Short mmCIF file of N, CA, C and O and ligand atoms in Angstrom, two decimals:
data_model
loop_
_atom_site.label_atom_id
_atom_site.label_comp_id
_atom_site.label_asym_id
_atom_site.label_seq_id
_atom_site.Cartn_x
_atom_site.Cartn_y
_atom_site.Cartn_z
N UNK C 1 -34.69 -30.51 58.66
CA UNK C 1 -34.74 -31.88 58.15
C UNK C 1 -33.80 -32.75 58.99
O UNK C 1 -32.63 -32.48 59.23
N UNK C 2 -34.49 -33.86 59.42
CA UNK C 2 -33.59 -35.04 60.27
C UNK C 2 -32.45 -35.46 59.32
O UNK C 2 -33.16 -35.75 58.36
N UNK C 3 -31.29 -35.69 58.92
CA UNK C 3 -30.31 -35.91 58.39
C UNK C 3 -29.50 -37.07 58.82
O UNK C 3 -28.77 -37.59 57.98
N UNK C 4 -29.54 -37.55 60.06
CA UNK C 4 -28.43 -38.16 60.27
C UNK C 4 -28.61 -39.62 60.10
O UNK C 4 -27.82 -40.38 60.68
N UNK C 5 -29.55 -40.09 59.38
CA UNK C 5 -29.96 -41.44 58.69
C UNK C 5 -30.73 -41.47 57.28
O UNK C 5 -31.49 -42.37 56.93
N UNK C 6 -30.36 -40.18 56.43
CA UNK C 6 -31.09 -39.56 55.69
C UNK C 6 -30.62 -40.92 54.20
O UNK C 6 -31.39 -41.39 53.36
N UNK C 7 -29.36 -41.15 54.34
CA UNK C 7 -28.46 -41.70 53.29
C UNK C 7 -29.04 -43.21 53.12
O UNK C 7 -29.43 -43.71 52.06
N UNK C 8 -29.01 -43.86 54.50
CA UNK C 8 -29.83 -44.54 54.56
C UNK C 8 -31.14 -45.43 54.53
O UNK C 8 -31.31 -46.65 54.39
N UNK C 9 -32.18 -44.12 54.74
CA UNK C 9 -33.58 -43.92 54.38
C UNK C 9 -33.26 -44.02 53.36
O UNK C 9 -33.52 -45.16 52.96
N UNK C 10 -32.70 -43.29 52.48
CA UNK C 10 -33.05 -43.06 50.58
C UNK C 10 -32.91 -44.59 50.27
O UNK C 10 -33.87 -45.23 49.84
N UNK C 11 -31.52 -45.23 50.53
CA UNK C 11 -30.83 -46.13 49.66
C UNK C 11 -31.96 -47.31 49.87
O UNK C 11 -32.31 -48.14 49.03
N UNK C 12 -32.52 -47.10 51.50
CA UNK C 12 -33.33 -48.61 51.53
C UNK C 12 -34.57 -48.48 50.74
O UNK C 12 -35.18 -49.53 50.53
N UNK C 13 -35.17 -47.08 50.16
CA UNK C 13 -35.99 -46.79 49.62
C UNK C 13 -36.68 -46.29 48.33
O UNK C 13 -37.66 -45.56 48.15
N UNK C 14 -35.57 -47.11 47.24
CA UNK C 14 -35.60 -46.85 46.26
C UNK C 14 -36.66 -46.72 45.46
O UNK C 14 -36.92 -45.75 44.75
N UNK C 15 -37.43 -48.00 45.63
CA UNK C 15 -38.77 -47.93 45.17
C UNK C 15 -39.98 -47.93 45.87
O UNK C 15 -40.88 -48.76 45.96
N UNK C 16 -39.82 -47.03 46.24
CA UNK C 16 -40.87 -46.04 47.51
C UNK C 16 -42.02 -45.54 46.81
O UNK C 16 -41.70 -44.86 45.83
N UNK C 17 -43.34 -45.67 47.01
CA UNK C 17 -44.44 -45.33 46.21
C UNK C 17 -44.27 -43.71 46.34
O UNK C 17 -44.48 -43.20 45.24
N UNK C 18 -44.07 -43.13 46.95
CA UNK C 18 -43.42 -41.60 47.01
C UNK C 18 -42.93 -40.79 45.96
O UNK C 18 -43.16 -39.59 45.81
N UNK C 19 -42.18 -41.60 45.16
CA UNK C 19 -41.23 -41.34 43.78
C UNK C 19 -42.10 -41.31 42.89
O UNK C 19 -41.76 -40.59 41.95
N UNK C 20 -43.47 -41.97 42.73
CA UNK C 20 -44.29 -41.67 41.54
C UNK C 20 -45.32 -40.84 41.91
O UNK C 20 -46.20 -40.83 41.05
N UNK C 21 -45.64 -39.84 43.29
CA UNK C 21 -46.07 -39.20 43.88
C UNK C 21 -45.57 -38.01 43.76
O UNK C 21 -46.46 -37.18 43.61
N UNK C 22 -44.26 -37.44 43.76
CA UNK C 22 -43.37 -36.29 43.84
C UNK C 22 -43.53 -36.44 41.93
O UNK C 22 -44.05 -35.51 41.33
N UNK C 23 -43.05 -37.66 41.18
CA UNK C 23 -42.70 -37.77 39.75
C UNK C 23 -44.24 -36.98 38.78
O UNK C 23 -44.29 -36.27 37.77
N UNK C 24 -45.34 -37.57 39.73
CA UNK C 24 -46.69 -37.09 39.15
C UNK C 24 -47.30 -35.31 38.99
O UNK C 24 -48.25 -34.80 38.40
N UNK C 25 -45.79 -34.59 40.13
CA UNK C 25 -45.81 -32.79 40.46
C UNK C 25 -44.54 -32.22 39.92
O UNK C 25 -44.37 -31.03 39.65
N UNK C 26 -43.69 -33.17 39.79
CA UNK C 26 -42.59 -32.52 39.02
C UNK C 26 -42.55 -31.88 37.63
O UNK C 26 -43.53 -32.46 37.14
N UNK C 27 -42.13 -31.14 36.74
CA UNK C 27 -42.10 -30.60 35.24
C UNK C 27 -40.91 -30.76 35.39
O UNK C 27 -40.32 -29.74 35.05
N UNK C 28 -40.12 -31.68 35.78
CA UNK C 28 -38.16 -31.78 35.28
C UNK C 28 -37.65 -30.33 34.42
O UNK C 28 -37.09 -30.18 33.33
N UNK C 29 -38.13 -29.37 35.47
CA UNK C 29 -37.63 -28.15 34.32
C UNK C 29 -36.35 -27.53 35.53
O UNK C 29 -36.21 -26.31 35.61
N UNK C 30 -35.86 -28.07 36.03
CA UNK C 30 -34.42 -28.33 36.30
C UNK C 30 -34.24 -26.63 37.28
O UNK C 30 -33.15 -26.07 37.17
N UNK C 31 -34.85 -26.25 37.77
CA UNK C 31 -34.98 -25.18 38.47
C UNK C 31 -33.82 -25.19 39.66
O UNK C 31 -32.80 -24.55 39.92
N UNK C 32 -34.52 -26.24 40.22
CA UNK C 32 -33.74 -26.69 41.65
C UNK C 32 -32.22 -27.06 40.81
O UNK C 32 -31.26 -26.41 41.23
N UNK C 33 -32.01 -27.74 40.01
CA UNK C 33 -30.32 -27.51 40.08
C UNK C 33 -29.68 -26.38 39.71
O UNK C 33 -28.50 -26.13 39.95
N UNK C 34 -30.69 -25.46 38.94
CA UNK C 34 -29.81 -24.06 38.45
C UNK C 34 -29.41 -23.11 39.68
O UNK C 34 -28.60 -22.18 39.65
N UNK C 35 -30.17 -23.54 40.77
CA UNK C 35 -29.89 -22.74 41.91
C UNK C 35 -29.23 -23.17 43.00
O UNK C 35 -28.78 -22.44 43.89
N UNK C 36 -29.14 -24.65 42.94
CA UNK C 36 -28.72 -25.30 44.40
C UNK C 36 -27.06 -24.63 44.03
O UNK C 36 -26.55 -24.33 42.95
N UNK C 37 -26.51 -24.54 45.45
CA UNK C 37 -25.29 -23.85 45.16
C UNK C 37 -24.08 -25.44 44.80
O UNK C 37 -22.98 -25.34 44.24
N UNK C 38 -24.63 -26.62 45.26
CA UNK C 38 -23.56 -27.69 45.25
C UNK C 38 -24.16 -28.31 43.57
O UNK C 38 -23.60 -29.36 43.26
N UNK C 39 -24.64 -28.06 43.09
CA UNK C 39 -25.00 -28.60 41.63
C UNK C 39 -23.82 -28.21 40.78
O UNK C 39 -23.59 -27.01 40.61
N UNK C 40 -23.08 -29.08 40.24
CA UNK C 40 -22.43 -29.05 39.75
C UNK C 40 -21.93 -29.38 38.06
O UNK C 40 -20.99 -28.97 37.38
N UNK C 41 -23.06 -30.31 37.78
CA UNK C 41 -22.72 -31.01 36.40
C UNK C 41 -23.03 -30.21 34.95
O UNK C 41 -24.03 -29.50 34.78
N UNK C 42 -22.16 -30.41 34.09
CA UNK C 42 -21.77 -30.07 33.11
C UNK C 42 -22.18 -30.88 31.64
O UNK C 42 -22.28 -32.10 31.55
N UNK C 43 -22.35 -30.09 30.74
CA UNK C 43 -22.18 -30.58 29.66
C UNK C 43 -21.22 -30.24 28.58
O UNK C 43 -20.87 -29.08 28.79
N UNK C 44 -20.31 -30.95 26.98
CA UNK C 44 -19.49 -29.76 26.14
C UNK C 44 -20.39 -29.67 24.87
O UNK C 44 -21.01 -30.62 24.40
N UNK C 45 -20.38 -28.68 24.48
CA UNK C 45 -20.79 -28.32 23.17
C UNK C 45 -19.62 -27.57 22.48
O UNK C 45 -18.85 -26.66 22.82
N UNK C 46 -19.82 -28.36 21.35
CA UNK C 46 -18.70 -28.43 20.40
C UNK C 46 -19.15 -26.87 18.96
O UNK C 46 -20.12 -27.10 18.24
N UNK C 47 -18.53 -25.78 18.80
CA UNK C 47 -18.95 -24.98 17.75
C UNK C 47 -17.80 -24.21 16.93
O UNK C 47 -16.77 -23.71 17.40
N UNK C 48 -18.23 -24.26 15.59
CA UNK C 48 -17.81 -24.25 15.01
C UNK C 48 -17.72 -22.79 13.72
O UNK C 48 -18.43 -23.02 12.74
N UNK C 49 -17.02 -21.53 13.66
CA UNK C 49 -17.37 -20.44 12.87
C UNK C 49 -17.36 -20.72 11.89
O UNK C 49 -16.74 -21.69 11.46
N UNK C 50 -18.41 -19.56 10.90
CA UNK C 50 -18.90 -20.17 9.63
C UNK C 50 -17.84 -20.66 8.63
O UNK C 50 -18.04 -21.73 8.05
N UNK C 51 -16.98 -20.11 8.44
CA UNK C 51 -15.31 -19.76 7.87
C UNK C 51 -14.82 -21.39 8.27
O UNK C 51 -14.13 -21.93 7.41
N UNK C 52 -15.13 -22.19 9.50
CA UNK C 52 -14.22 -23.42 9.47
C UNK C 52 -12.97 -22.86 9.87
O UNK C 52 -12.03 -23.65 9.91
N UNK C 53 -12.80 -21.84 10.15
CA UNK C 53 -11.52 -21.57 10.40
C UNK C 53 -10.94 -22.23 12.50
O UNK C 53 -9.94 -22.73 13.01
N UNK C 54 -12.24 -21.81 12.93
CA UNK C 54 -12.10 -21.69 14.22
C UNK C 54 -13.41 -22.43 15.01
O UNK C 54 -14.61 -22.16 14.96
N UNK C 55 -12.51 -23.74 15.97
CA UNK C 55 -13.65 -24.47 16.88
C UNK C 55 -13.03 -23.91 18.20
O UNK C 55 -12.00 -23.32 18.50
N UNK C 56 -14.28 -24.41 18.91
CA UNK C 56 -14.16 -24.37 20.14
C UNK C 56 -15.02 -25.73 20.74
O UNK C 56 -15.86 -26.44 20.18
N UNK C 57 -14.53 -25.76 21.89
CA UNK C 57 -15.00 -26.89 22.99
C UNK C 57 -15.44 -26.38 24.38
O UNK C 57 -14.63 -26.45 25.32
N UNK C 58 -16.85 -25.81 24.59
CA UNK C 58 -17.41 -25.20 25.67
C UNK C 58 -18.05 -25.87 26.23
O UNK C 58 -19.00 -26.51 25.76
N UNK C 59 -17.42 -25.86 28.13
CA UNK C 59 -18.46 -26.49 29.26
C UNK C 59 -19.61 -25.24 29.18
O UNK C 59 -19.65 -24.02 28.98
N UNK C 60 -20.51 -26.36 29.46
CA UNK C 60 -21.56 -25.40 29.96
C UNK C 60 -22.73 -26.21 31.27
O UNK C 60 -22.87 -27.43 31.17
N UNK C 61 -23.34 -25.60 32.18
CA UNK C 61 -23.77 -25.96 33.26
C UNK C 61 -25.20 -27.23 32.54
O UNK C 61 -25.75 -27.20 31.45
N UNK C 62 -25.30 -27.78 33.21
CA UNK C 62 -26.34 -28.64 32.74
C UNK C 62 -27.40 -29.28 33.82
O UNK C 62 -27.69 -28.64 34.84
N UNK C 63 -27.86 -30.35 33.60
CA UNK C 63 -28.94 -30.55 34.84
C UNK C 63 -29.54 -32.10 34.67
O UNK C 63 -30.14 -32.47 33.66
N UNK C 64 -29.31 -32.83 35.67
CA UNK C 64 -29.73 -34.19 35.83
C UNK C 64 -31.21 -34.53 35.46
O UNK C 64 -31.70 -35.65 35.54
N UNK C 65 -32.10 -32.98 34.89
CA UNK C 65 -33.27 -33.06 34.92
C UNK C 65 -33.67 -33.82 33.42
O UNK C 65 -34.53 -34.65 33.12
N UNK C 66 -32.53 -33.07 32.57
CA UNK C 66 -32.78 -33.30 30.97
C UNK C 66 -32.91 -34.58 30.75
O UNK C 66 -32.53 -35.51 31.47
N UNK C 67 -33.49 -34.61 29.71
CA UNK C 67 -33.66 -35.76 28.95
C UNK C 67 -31.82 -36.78 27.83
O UNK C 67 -31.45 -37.92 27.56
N UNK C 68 -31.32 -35.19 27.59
CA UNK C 68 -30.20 -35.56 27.45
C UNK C 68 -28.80 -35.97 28.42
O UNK C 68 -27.85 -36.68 28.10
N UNK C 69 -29.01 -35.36 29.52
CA UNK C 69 -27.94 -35.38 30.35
C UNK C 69 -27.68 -37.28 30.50
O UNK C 69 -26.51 -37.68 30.46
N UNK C 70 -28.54 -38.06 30.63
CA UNK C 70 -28.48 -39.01 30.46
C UNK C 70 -28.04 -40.04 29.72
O UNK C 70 -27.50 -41.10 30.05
N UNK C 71 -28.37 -39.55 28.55
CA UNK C 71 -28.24 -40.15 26.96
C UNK C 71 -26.77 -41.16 27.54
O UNK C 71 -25.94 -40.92 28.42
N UNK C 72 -26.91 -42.23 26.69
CA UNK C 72 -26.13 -43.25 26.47
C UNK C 72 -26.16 -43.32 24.67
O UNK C 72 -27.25 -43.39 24.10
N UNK C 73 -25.05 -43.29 24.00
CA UNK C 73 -25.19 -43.55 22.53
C UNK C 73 -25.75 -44.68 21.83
O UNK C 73 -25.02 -45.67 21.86
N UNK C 74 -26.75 -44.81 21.25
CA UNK C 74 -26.95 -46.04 20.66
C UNK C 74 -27.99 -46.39 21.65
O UNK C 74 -28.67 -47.34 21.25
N UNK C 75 -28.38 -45.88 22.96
CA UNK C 75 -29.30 -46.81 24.07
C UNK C 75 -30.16 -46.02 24.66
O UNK C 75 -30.97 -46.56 25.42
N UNK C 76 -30.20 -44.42 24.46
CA UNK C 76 -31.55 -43.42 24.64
C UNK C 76 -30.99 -43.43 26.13
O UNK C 76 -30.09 -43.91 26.83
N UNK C 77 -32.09 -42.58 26.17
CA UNK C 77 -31.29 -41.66 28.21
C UNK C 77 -31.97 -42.94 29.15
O UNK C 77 -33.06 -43.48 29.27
N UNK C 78 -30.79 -43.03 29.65
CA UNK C 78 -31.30 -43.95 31.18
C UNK C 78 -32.05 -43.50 31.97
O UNK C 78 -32.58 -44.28 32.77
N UNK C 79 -32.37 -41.98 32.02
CA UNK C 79 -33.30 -41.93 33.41
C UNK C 79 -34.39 -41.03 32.20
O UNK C 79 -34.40 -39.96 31.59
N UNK C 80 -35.29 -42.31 32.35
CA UNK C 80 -36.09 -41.63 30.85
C UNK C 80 -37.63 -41.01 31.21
O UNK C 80 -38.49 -40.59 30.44
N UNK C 81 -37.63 -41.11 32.74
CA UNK C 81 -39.22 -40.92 33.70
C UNK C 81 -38.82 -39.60 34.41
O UNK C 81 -37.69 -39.20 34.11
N UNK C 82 -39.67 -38.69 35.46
CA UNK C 82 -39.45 -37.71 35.60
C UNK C 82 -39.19 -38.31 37.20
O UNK C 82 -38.44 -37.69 37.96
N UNK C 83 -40.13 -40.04 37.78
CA UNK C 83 -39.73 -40.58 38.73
C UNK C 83 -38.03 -40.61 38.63
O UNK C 83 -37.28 -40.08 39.46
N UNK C 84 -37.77 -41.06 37.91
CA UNK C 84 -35.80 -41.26 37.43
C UNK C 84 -35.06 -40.19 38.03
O UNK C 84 -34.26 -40.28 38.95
N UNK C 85 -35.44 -39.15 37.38
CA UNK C 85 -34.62 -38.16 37.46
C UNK C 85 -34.65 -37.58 38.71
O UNK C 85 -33.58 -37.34 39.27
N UNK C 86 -36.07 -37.22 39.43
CA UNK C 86 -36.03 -36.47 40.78
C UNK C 86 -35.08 -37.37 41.85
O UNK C 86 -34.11 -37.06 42.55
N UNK C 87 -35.71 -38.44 41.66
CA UNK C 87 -34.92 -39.88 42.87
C UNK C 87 -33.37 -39.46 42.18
O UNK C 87 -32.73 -38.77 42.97
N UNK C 88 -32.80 -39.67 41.18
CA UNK C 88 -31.31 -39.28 41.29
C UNK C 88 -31.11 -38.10 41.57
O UNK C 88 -29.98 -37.96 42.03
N UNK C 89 -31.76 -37.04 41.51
CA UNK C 89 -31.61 -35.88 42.54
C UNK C 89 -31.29 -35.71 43.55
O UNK C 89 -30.16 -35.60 44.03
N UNK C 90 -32.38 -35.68 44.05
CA UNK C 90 -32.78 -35.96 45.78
C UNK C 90 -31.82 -36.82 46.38
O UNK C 90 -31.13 -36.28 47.25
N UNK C 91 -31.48 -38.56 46.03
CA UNK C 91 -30.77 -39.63 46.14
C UNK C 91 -29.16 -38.96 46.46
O UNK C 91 -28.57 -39.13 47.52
N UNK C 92 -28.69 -38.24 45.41
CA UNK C 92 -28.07 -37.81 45.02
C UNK C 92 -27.10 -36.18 46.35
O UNK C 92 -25.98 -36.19 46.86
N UNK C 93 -28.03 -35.27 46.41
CA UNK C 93 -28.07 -34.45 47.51
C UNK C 93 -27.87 -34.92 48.71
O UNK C 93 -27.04 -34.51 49.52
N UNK C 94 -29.08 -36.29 48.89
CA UNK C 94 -28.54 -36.38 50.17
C UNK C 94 -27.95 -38.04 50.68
O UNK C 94 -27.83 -38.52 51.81
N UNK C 95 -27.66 -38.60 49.33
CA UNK C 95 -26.93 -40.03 50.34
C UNK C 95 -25.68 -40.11 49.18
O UNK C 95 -24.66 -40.47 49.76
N UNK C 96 -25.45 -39.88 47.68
CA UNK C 96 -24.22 -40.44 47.41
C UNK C 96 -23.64 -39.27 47.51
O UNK C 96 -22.51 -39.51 47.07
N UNK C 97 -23.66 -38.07 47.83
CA UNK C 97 -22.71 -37.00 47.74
C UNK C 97 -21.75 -37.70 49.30
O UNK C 97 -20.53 -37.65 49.23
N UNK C 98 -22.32 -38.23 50.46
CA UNK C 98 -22.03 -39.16 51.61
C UNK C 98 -20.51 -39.90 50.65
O UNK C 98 -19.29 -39.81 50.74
N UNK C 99 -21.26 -40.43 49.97
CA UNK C 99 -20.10 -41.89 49.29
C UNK C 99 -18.99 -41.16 48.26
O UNK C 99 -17.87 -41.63 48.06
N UNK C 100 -19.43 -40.04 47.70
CA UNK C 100 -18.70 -39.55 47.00
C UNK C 100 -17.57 -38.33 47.65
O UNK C 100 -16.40 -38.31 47.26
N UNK C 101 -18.15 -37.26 48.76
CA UNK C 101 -17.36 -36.22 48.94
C UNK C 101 -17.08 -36.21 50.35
O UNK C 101 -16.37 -35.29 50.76
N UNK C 102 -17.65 -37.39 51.46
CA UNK C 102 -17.94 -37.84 52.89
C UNK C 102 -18.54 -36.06 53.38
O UNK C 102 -18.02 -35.30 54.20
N UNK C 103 -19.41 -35.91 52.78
CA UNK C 103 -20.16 -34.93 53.42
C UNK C 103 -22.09 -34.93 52.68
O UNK C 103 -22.57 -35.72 51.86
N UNK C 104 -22.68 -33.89 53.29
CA UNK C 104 -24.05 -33.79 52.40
C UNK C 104 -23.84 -32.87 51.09
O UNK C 104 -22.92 -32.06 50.99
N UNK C 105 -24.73 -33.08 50.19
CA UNK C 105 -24.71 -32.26 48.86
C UNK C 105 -25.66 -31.09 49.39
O UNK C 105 -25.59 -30.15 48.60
N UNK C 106 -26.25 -30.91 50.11
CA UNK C 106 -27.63 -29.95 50.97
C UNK C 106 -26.98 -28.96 51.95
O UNK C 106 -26.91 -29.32 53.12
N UNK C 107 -26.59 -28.02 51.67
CA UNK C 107 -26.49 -27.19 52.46
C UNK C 107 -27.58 -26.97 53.49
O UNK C 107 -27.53 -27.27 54.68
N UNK C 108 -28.62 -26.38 52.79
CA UNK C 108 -30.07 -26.52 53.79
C UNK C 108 -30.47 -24.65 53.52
O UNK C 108 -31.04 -23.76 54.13
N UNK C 109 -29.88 -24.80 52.45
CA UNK C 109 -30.49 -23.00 51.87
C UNK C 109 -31.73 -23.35 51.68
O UNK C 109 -32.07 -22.89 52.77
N UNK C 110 -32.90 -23.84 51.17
CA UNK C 110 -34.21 -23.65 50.84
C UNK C 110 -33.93 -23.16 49.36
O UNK C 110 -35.00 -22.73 48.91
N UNK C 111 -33.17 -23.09 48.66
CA UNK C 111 -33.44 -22.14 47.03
C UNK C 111 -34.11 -23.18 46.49
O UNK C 111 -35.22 -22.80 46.12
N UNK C 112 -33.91 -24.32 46.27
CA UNK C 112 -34.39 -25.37 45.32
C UNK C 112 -36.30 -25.42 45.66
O UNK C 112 -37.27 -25.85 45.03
N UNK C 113 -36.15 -24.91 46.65
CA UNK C 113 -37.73 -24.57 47.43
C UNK C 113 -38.48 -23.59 46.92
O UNK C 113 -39.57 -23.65 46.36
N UNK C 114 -37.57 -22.42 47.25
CA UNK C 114 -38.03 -21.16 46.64
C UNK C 114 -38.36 -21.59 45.39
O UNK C 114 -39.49 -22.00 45.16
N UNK C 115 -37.52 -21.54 44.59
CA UNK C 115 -37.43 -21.92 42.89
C UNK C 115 -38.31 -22.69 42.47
O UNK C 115 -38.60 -22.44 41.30
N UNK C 116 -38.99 -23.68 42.97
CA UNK C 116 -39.33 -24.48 42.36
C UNK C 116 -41.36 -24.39 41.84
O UNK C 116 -42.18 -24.65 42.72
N UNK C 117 -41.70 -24.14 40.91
CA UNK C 117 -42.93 -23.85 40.14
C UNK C 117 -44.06 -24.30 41.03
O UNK C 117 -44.97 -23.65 41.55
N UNK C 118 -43.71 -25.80 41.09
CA UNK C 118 -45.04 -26.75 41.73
C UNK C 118 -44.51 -26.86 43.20
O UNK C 118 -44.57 -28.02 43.61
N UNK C 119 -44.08 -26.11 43.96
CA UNK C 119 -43.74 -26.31 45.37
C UNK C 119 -43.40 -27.49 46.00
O UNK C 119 -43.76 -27.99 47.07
N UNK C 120 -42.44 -27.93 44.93
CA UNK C 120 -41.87 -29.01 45.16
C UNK C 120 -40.85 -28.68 46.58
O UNK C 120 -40.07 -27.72 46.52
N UNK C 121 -40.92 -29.59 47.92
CA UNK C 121 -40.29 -29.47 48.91
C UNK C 121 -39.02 -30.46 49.82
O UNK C 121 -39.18 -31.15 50.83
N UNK C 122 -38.13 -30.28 49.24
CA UNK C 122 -37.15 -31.58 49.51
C UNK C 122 -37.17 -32.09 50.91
O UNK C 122 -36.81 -33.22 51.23
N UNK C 123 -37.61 -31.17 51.71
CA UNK C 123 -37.95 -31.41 52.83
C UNK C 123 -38.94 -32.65 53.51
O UNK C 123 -38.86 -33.54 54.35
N UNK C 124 -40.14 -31.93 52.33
CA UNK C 124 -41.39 -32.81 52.88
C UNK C 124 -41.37 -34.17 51.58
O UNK C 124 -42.19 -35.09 51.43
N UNK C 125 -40.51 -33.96 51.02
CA UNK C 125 -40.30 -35.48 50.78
C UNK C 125 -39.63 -36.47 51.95
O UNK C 125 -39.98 -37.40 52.68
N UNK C 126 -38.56 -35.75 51.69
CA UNK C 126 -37.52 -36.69 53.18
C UNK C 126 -38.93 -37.70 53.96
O UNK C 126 -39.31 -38.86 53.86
N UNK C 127 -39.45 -36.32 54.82
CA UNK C 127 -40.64 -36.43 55.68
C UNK C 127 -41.30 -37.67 55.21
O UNK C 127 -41.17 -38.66 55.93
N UNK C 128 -42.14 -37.78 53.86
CA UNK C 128 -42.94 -38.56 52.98
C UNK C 128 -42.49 -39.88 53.21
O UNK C 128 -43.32 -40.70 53.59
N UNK C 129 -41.12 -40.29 53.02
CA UNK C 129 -40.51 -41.22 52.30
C UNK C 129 -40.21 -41.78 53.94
O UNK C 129 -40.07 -42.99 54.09
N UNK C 130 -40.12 -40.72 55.29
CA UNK C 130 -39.92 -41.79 56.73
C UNK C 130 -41.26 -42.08 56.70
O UNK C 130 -41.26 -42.84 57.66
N UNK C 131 -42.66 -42.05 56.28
CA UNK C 131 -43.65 -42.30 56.95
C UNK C 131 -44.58 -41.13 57.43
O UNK C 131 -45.79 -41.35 57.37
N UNK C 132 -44.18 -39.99 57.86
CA UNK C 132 -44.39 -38.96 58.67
C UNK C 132 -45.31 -37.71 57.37
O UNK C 132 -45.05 -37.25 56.26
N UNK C 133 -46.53 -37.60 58.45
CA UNK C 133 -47.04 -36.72 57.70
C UNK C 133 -46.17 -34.76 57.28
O UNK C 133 -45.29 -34.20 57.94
N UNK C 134 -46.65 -34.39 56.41
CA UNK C 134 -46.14 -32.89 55.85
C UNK C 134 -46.41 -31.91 57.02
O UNK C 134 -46.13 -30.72 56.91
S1 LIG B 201 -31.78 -26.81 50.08
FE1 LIG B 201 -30.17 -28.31 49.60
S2 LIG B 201 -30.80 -29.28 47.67
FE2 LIG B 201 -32.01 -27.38 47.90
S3 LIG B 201 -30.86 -25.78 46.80
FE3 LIG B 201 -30.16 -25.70 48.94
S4 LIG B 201 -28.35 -27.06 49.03
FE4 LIG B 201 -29.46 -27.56 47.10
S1 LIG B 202 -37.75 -27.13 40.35
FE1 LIG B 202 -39.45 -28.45 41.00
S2 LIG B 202 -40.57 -28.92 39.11
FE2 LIG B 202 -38.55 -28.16 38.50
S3 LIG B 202 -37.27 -30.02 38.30
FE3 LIG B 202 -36.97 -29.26 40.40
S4 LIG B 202 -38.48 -30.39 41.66
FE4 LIG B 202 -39.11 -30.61 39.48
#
C-alpha cells in the first residue's frame, strides 16, 4: 500500500462515494479490530456480587464497530451507519493515528484481511478511494 500521502487522501476524502460502497459489504462485526495488533480501545463494566458485598470496575477490550462504543448519553451513538464506523476505522489506522502518535496505526500485517468474513481489504480500499482500479 502507497502510504506516504495516505493521511491526506483520507482527510480530503471524507465523503467519498467509496464509504457507502465498503459500508454496503461490511457486518460491523468488529473482526478487524479484535486482531489488528495497534487496536486499542476499551470499554468499563461495572459488577456487582449477589451479597452487595463486593464491586468491581473492569476494562475490557472493545471495538469502534459497536453500536455502543459510540453512545453519547441522552443523544444515541454518533457513528450510527456501518459507513460511520468503517471510515473512523480505516480514517483512523491510517491518518489520525499520524496526528495522534506521529506514526501509522497499520503495521501492514494483513490480519484485519485474513479475519475479515466479507473480504473486506484495507488495501483495496486505499486503492478505491485514489481512483485506481483493485
Ligand atoms: S493490516 Fe494494519 S489495520 Fe490491518 S490488522 Fe494489520 S495493522 Fe491493523
Ligand atoms: S472484519 Fe470486515 S466485516 Fe467485520 S467489521 Fe471489519 S471490515 Fe467489517
Amino acid at each position: 500500500m502507497k502510504t506516504d500521502d495516505v493521511k491526506e487522501l483520507l482527510y480530503n476524502n471524507l465523503e467519498h462515494p467509496r464509504w457507502d460502497d465498503v459500508a454496503a459489504r461490511c457486518l460491523a462485526c468488529g473482526n478487524c479490530t479484535l486482531v489488528c495488533p495497534t487496536c486499542f480501545c476499551t470499554t468499563v463494566e461495572d459488577v456487582t456480587d449477589l451479597t452487595g458485598n463486593q464491586t468491581e470496575r473492569r476494562r475490557k477490550l472493545d471495538s469502534c464497530f459497536t453500536m455502543d462504543f459510540s453512545y453519547v448519553h441522552g443523544g444515541g451513538s454518533v457513528r450510527s451507519t456501518h459507513k460511520a464506523r468503517y471510515r473512523q476505522w480505516m480514517t483512523h489506522k491510517l491518518a489520525t493515528w499520524w496526528d495522534q502518535f506521529g506514526t501509522s496505526g497499520c503495521v501492514g500485517c494483513g490480519r484485519c484481511i485474513t479475519w475479515c468474513p466479507v473480504a473486506i481489504d484495507i488495501t483495496e480500499e486505499v486503492r478505491a478511494i485514489r481512483g485506481e482500479k483493485g
